[in-house]
Short mmCIF file of C-alpha atoms and ligand atoms in Angstrom, two decimals:
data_model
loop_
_atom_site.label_atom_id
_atom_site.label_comp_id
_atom_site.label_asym_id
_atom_site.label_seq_id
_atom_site.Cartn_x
_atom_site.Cartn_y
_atom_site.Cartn_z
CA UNK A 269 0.00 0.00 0.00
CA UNK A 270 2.00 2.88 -1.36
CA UNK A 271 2.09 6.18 -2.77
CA UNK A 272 1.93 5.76 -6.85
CA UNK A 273 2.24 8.30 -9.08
CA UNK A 274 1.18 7.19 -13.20
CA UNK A 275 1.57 9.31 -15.88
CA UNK A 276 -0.12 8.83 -19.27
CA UNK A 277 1.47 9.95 -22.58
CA UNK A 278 -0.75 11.68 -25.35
CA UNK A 279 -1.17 8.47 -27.57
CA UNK A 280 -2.08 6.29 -24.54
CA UNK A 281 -5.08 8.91 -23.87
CA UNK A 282 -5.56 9.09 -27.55
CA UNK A 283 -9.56 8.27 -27.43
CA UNK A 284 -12.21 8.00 -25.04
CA UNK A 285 -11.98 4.18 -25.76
CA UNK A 286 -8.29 4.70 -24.60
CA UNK A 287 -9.22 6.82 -21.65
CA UNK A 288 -11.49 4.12 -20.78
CA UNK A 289 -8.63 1.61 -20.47
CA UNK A 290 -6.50 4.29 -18.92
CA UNK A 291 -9.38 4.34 -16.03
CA UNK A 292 -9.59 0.52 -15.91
CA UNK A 293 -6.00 0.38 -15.39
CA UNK A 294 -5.63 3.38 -11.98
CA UNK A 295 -9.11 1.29 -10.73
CA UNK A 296 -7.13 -1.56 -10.72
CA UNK A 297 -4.16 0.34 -9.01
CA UNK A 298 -6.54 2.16 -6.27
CA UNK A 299 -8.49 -1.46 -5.74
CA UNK A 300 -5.31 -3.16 -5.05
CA UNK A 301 -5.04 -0.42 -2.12
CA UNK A 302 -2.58 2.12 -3.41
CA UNK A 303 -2.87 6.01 -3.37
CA UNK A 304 -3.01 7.31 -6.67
CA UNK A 305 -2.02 10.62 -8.34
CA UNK A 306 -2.56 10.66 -12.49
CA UNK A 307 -0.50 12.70 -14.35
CA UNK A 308 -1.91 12.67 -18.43
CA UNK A 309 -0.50 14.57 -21.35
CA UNK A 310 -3.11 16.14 -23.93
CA UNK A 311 -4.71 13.82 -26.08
CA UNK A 312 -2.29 13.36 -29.01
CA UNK A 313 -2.27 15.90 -31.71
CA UNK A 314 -3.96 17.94 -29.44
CA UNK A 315 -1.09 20.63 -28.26
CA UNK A 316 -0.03 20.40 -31.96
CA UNK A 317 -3.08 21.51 -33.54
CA UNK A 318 -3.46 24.20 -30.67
CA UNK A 319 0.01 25.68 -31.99
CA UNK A 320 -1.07 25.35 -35.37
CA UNK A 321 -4.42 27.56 -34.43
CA UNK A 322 -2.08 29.99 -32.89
CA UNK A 323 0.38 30.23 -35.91
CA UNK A 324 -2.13 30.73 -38.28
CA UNK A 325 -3.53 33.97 -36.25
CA UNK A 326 -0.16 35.00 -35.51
CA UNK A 327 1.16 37.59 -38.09
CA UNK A 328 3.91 36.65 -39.43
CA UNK A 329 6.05 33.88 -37.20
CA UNK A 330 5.32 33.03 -33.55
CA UNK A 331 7.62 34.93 -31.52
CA UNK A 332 8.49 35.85 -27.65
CA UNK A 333 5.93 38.01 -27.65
CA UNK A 334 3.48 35.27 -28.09
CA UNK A 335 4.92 32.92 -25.46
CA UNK A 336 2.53 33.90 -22.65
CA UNK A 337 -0.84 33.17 -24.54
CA UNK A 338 1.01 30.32 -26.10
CA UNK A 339 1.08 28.44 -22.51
CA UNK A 340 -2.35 29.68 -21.71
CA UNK A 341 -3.62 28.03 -24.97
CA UNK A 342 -1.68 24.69 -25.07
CA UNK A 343 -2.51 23.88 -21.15
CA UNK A 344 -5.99 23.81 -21.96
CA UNK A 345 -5.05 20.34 -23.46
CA UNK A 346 -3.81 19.18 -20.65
CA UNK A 347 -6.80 20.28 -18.78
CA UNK A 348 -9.53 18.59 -21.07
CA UNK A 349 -7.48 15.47 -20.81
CA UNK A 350 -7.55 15.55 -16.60
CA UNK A 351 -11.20 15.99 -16.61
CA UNK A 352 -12.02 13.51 -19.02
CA UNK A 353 -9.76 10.80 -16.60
CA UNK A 354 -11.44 12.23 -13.72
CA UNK A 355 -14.73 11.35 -15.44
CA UNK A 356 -13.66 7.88 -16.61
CA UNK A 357 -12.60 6.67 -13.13
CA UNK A 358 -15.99 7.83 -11.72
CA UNK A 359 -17.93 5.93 -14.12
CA UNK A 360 -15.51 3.15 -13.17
CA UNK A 361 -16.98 3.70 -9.47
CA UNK A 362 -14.17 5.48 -8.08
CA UNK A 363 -13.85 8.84 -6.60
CA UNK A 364 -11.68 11.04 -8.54
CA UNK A 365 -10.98 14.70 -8.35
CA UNK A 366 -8.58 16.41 -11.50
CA UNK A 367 -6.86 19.80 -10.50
CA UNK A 368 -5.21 21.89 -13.12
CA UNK A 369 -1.42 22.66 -11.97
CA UNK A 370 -2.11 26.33 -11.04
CA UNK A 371 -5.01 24.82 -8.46
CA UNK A 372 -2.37 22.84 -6.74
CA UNK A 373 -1.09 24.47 -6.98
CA UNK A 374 2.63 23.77 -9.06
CA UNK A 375 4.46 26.93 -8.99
CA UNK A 376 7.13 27.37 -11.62
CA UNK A 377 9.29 30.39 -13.07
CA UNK A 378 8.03 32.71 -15.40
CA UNK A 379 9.82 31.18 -18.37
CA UNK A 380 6.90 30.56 -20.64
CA UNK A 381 7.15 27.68 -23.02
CA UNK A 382 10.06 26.41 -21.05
CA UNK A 383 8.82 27.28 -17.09
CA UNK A 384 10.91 25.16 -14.60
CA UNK A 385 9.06 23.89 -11.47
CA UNK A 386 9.71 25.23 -8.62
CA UNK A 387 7.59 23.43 -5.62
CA UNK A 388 4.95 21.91 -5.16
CA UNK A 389 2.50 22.64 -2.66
CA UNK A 390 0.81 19.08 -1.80
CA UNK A 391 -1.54 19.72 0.52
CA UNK A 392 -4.77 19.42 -1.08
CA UNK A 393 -3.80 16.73 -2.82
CA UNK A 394 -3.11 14.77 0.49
CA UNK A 395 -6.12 15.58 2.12
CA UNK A 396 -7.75 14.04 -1.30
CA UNK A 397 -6.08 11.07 -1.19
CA UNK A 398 -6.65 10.65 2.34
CA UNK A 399 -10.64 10.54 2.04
CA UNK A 400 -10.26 7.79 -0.60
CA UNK A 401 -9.64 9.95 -3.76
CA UNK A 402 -7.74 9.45 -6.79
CA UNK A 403 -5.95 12.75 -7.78
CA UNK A 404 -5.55 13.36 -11.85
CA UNK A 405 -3.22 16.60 -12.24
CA UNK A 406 -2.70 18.19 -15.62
CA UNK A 407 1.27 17.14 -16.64
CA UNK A 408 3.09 19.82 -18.54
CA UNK A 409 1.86 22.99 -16.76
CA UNK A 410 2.28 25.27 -13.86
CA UNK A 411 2.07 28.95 -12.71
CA UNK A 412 4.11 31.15 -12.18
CA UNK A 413 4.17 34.12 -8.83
CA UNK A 414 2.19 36.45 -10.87
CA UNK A 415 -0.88 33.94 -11.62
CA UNK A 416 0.12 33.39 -15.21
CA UNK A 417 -0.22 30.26 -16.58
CA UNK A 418 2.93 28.34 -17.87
CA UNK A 419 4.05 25.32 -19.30
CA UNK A 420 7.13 23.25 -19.11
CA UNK A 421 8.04 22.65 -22.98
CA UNK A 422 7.19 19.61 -25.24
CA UNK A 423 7.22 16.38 -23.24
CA UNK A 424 6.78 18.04 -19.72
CA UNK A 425 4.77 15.71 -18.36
CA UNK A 426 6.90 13.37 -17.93
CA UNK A 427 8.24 16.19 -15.79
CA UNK A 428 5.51 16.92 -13.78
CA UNK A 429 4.38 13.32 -12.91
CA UNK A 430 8.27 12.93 -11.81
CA UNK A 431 8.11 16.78 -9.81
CA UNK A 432 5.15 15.63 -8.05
CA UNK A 433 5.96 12.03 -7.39
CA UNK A 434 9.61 13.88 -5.60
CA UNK A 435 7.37 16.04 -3.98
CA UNK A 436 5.34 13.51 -2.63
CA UNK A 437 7.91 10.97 -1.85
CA UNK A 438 5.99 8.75 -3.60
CA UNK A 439 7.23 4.85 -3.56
CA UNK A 440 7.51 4.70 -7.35
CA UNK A 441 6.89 7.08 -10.87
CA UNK A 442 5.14 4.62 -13.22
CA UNK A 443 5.58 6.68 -16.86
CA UNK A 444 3.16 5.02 -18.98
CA UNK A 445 3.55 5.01 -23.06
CA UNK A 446 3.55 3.81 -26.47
CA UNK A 447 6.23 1.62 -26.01
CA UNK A 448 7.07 -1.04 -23.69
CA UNK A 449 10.29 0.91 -21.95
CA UNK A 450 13.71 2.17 -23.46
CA UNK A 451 15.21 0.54 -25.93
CA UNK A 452 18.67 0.45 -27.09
CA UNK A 453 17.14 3.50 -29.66
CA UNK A 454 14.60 4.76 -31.34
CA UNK A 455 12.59 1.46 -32.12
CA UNK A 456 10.37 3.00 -34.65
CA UNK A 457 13.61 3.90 -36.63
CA UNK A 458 15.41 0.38 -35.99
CA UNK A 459 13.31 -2.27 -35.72
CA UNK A 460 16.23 -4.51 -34.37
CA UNK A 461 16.21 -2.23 -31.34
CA UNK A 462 16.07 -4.24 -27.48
CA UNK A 463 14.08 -3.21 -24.54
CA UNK A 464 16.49 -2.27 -21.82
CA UNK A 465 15.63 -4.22 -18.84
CA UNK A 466 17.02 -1.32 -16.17
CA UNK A 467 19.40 1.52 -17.79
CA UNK A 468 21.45 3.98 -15.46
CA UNK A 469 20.37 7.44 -14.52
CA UNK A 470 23.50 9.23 -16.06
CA UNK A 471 23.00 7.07 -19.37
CA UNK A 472 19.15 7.81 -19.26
CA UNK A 473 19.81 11.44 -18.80
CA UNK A 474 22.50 11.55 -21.76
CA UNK A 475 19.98 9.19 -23.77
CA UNK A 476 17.03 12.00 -23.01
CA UNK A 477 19.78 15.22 -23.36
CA UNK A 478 20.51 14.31 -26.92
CA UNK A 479 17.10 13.56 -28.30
CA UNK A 480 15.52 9.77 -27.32
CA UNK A 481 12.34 11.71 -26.60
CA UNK A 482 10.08 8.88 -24.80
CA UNK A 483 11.38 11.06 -21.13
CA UNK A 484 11.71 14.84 -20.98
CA UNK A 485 15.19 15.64 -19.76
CA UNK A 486 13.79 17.13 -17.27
CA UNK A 487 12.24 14.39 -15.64
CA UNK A 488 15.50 12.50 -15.34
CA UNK A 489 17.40 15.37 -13.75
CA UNK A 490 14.29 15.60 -11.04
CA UNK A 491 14.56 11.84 -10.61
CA UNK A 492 18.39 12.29 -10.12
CA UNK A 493 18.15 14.75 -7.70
CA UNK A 494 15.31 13.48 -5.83
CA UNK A 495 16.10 9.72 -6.20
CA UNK A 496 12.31 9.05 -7.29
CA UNK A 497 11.72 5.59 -8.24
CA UNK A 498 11.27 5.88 -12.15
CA UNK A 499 9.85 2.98 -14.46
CA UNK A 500 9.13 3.29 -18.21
CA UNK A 501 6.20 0.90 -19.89
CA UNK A 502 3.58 0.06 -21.97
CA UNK A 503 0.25 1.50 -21.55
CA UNK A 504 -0.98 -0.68 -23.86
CA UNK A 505 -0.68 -4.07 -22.35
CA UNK A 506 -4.22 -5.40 -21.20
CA UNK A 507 -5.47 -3.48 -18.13
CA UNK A 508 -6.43 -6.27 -16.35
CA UNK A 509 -2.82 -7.98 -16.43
CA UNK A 510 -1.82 -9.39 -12.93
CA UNK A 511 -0.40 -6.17 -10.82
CA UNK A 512 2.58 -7.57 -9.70
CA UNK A 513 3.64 -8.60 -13.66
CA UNK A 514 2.76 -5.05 -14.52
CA UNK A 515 4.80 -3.36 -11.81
CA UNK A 516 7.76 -5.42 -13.04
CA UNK A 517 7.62 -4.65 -16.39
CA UNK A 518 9.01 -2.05 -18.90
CA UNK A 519 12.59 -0.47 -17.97
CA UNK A 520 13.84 0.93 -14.46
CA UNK A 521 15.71 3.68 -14.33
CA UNK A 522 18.77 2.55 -11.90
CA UNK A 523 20.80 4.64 -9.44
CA UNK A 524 23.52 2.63 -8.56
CA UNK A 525 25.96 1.13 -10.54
CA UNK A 526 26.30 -2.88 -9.93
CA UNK A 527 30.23 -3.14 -9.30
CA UNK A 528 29.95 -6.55 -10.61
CA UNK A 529 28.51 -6.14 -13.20
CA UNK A 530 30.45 -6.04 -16.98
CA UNK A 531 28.95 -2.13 -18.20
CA UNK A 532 27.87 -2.67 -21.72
CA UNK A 533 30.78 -0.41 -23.56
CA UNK A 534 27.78 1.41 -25.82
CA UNK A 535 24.13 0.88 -24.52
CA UNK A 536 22.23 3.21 -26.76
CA UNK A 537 22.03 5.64 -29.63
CA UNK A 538 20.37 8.41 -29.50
CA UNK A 539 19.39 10.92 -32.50
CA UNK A 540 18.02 14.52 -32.67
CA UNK A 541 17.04 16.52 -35.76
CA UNK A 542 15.44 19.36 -33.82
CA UNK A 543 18.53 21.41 -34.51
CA UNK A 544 19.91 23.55 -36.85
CA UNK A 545 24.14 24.76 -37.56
CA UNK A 546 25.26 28.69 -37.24
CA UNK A 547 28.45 29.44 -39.04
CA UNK A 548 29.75 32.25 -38.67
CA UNK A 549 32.83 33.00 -41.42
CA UNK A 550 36.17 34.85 -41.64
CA UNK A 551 35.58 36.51 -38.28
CA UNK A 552 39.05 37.86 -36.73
CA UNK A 553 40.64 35.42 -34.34
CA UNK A 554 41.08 37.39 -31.28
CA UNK A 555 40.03 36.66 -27.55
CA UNK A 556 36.54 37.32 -26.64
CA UNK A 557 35.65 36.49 -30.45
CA UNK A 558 33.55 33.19 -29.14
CA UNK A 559 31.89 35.48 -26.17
CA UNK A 560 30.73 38.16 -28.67
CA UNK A 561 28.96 35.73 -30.60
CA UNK A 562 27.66 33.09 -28.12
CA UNK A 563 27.09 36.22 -25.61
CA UNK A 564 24.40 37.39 -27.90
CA UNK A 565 22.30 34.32 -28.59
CA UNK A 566 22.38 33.53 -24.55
CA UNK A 567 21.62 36.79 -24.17
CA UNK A 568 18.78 36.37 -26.62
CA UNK A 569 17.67 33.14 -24.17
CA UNK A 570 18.81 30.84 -27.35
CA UNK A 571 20.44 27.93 -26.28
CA UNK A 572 23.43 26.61 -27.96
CA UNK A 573 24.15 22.97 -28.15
CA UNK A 574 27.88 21.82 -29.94
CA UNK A 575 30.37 24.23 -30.54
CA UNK A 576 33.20 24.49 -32.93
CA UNK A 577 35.87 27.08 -33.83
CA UNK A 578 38.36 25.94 -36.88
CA UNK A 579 42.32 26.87 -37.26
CA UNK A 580 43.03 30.16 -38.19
CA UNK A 581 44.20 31.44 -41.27
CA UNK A 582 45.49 34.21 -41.97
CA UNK A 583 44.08 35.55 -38.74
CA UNK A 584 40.69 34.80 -39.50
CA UNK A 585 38.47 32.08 -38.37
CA UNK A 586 34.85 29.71 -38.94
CA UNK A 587 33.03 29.66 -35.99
CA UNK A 588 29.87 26.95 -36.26
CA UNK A 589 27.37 26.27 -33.11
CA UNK A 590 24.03 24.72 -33.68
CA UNK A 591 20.64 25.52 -31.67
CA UNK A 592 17.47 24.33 -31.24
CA UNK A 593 15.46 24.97 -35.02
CA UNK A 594 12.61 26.11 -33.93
CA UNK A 595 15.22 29.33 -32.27
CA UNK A 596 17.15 29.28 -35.70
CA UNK A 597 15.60 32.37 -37.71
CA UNK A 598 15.55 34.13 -34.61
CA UNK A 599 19.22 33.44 -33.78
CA UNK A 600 20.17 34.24 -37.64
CA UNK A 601 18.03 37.70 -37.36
CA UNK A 602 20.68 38.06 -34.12
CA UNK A 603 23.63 37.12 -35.34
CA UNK A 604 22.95 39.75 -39.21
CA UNK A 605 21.46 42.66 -37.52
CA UNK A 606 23.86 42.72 -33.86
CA UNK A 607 26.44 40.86 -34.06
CA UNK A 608 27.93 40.49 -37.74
CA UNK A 609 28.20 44.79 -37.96
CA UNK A 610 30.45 44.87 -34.76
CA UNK A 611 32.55 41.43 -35.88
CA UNK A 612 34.06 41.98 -38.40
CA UNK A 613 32.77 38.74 -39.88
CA UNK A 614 32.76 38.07 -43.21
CA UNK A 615 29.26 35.86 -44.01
CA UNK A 616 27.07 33.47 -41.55
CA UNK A 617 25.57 30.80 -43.27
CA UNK A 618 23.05 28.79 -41.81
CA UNK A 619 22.06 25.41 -42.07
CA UNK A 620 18.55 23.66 -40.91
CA UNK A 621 19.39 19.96 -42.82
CA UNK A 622 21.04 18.07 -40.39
CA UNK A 623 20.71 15.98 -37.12
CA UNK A 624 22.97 14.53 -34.33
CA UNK A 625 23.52 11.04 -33.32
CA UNK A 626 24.76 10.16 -30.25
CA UNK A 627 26.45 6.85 -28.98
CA UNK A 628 25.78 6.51 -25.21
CA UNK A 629 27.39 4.05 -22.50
CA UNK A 630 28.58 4.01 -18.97
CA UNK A 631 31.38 1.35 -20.09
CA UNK A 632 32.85 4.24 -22.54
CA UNK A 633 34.71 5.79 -19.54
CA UNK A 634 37.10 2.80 -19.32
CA UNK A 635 37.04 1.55 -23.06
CA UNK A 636 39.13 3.30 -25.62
CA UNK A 637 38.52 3.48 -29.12
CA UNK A 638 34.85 3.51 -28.86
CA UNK A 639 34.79 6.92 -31.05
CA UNK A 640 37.02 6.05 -33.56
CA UNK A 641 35.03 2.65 -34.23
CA UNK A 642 32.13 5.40 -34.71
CA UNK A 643 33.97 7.33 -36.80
CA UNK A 644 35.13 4.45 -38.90
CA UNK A 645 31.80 2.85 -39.03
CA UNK A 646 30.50 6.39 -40.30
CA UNK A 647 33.22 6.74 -42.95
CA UNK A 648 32.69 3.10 -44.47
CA UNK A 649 28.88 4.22 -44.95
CA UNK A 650 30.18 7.20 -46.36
CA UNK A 651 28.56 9.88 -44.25
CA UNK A 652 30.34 13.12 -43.83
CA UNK A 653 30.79 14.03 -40.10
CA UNK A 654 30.45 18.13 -39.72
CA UNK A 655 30.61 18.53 -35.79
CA UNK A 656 31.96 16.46 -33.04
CA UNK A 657 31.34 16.64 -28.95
CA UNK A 658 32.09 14.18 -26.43
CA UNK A 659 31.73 13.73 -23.16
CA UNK A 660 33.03 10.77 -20.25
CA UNK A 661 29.94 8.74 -21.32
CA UNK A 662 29.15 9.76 -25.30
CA UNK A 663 30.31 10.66 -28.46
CA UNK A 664 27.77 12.79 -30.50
CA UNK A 665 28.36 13.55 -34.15
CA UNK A 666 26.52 16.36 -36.20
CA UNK A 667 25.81 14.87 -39.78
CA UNK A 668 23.28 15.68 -42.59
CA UNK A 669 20.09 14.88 -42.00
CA UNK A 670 19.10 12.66 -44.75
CA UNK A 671 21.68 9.83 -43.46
CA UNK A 672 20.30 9.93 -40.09
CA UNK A 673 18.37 6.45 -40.23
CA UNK A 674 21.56 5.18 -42.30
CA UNK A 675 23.85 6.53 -39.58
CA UNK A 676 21.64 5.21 -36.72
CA UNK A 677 21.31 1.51 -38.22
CA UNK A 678 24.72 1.03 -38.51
CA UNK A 679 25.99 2.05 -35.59
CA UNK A 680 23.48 -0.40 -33.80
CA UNK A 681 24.54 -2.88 -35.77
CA UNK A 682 28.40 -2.43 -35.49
CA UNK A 683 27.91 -1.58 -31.53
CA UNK A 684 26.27 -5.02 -31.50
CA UNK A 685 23.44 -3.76 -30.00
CA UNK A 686 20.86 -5.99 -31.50
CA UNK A 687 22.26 -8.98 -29.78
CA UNK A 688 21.22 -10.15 -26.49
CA UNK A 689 22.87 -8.97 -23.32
CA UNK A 690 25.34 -12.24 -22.62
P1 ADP B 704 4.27 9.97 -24.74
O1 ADP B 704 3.22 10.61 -25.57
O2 ADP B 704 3.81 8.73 -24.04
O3 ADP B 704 4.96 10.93 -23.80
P2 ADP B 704 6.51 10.14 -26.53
O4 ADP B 704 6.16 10.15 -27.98
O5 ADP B 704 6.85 11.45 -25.91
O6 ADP B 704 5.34 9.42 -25.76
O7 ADP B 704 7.72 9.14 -26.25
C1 ADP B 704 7.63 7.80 -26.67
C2 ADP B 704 8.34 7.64 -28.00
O8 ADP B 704 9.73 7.85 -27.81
C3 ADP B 704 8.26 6.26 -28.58
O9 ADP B 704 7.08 6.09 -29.33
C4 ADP B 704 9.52 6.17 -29.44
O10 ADP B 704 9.26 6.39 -30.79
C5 ADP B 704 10.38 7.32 -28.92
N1 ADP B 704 11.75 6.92 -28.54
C6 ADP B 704 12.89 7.58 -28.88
N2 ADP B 704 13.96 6.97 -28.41
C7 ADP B 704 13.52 5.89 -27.72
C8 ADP B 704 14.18 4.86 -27.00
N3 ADP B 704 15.52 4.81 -26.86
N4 ADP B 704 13.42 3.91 -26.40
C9 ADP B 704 12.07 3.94 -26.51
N5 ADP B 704 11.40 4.89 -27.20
C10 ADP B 704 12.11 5.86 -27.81
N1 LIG B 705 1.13 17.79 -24.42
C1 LIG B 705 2.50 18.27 -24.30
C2 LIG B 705 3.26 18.02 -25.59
O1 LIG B 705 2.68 17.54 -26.54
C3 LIG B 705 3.20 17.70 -23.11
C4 LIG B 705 3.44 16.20 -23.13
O2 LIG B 705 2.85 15.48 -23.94
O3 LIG B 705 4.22 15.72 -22.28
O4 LIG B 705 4.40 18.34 -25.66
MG1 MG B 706 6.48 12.34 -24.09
#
């Protein structure tokens, strides 16, 4: 008899049929004697075609000055979603209460579009639970000190189901979705991808930082700091499966690391084409250079991702960074109208066709060679590698896009990744 916190993804409250189940399933969970807090996600497409509504009354582009009205707009997803559970488990014959963040209430900056939680104020939802309720709260949203509504960017509610569960000290975070736990990658884009029985926080938050979307990033640096219990699984399993098989299944996220155990040298690849390369050309190579131009886009809130500055020549320099696309034309407007007058610079080109991939792995801190067997596998598929990072645990590579799959099959192949654990 524990504290439980479940959150539904967007595709696993798809429908009312799927709602339905989603009921079935908490009744279950409640009937079995646990407390229960709900966290779902909009029905899917649903904070899509809400953006969509916006951009087409928007004139011109969406910009900062939108963000505010853009949170108040996409929560209402989130809100319809909650009710509609709330409903659902009633008509199951259980009491059930939903409560939209800012009624918790979940207070958060005032970072709209990307608001960060910052507590969680639990007592309602106690005194809920304690007469018998289960509590549905909308995932993704919050408020910030003035009263404004804000949300905590695509995929945050994975975040708030893990903010609330640390808040709680709940026993465990069940995140319920589409897919029956993490997999070695992307399974929809290698088919020969393996479920991941348990994978380690620091690879899972690596895994999430460079693109496997099925948990916010977010969420894993929450369950990191608070140590919450995290599991990832399918929501689509029969809802009447035994409770005990259920609770086992999917992939935990682990916090220690087994001594014993042999680390797998690469455990996962992970891909992202949400960004876009900045290159900035034939600007003077002098100190501060890199701070006058990455100055201005964090100045601008833009975030910049991998970084490279080539060999000078002839006292001149190519300076290349990439950033989020949707932040692209906004960073280009930046970099033309403030930055390139002062520079010196001779051009920026800009480039929206191309993704990262990422190899992952704990065991990469005491293997060597691990990037250059990327590297070669990459150059015997003859893909071009424009940008490199690394880190203790991963090796990212920025490539063009349209070799991404190519790039990502490969290296799951060569990494022997779709070959059973020994
Ligand atoms: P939800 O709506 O439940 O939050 P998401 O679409 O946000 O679901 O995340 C689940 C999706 O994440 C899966 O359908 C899958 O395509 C994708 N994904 C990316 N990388 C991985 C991975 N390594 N393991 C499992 N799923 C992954
Ligand atoms: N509905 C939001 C989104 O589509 C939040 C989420 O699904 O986690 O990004
Ligand atoms: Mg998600």
């Amino acid at each position: 008899m524990a504290l439980i916190v479940h959150k539904y993804g967007g595709t696993s409250m798809g429908s009312t049929e799927r709602i339905k189940n989603v009921a079935k399933r908490v009744a279950k969970w409640a009937r079995a004697g646990h407390q229960m807090v709900v966290v779902p996600s909009a029905m899917s497409g649903e904070t899509n075609r809400l953006l969509g509504l916006a951009k087409e009354l928007a004139s011109g582009s969406l910009g900062s000055t939108h963000d505010r009205e853009l949170d108040m707009l996409a929560s209402t997803g989130e809100q319809a979603s909650s009710a509609l559970l709330a409903i659902a488990l009633q008509a199951e014959g259980v009491p059930s209460v939903s409560y939209a963040g800012w009624q918790v209430s979940v207070r958060t900056d005032s970072a709209f579009t990307k608001a960060r939680i910052e507590s969680i104020d639990d007592a309602r939802v106690r005194a809920d639970l304690a007469a018998g309720k289960v509590v549905v709260i909308t995932g993704f949203q919050g408020v910030d000190d003035n009263g404004n509504i804000t949300t905590l960017g695509r995929g945050g509610s994975d975040t708030s189901a893990v903010a609330i569960a640390a808040a709680m000290k709940a026993a465990e975070c069940l995140i319920y979705t589409d897919v029956d736990g993490v997999y070695t990658t992307d399974p929809r884009v290698e088919p020969d991808a393996r479920r991941l029985a348990t994978v380690s926080f620091e690879e899972m938050l690596e895994m999430a930082s460079l693109g496997s979307k099925v948990l916010q990033i977010r969420s894993v640096e929450f369950a990191g700091k608070y140590k919450v219990p995290l599991r990832v699984l399918s929501s689509f399993t029969p809802w009447d499966i035994d409770i005990n098989e259920e609770a086992k299944s999917g992939t935990l996220i682990t916090f220690e690391e087994d001594e014993n155990m042999e680390q797998a040298v690469v455990s996962g690849i992970a891909f992202n084409r949400d960004e876009a390369k900045i290159s900035v050309l034939g600007v003077p190579d002098t100190p501060g250079i890199a701070y006058h131009i990455l100055g201005a886009v964090a100045d601008a809130n833009i975030e910049v991702d991998v970084i490279i500055q080539n060999l000078s020549k002839d006292g001149k320099t190519d300076f290349s960074f990439t950033v989020n696309r949707n932040e692209f034309a906004k960073a280009m407007d930046l970099l033309k109208s403030k930055v390139m007058p002062t520079l010196g610079a001779a051009e920026i080109v800009g480039d929206t066709k191309i993704c990262k991939v990422s190899i992952v792995g704990i065991g990469m801190r005491s293997h060597v060679g691990v990037a250059s067997k990327m590297f070669r596998v990459l150059s015997e598929e003859g893909i071009n590698i424009q940008m490199i990072s690394t880190s203790e645990i991963k090796t990212s590579v920025v490539i063009d896009e349209k070799y991404m799959e190519l790039a990502v099959r490969a290296l799951h192949k060569a990494f022997d990744l779709d070959q059973p654990t020994p």
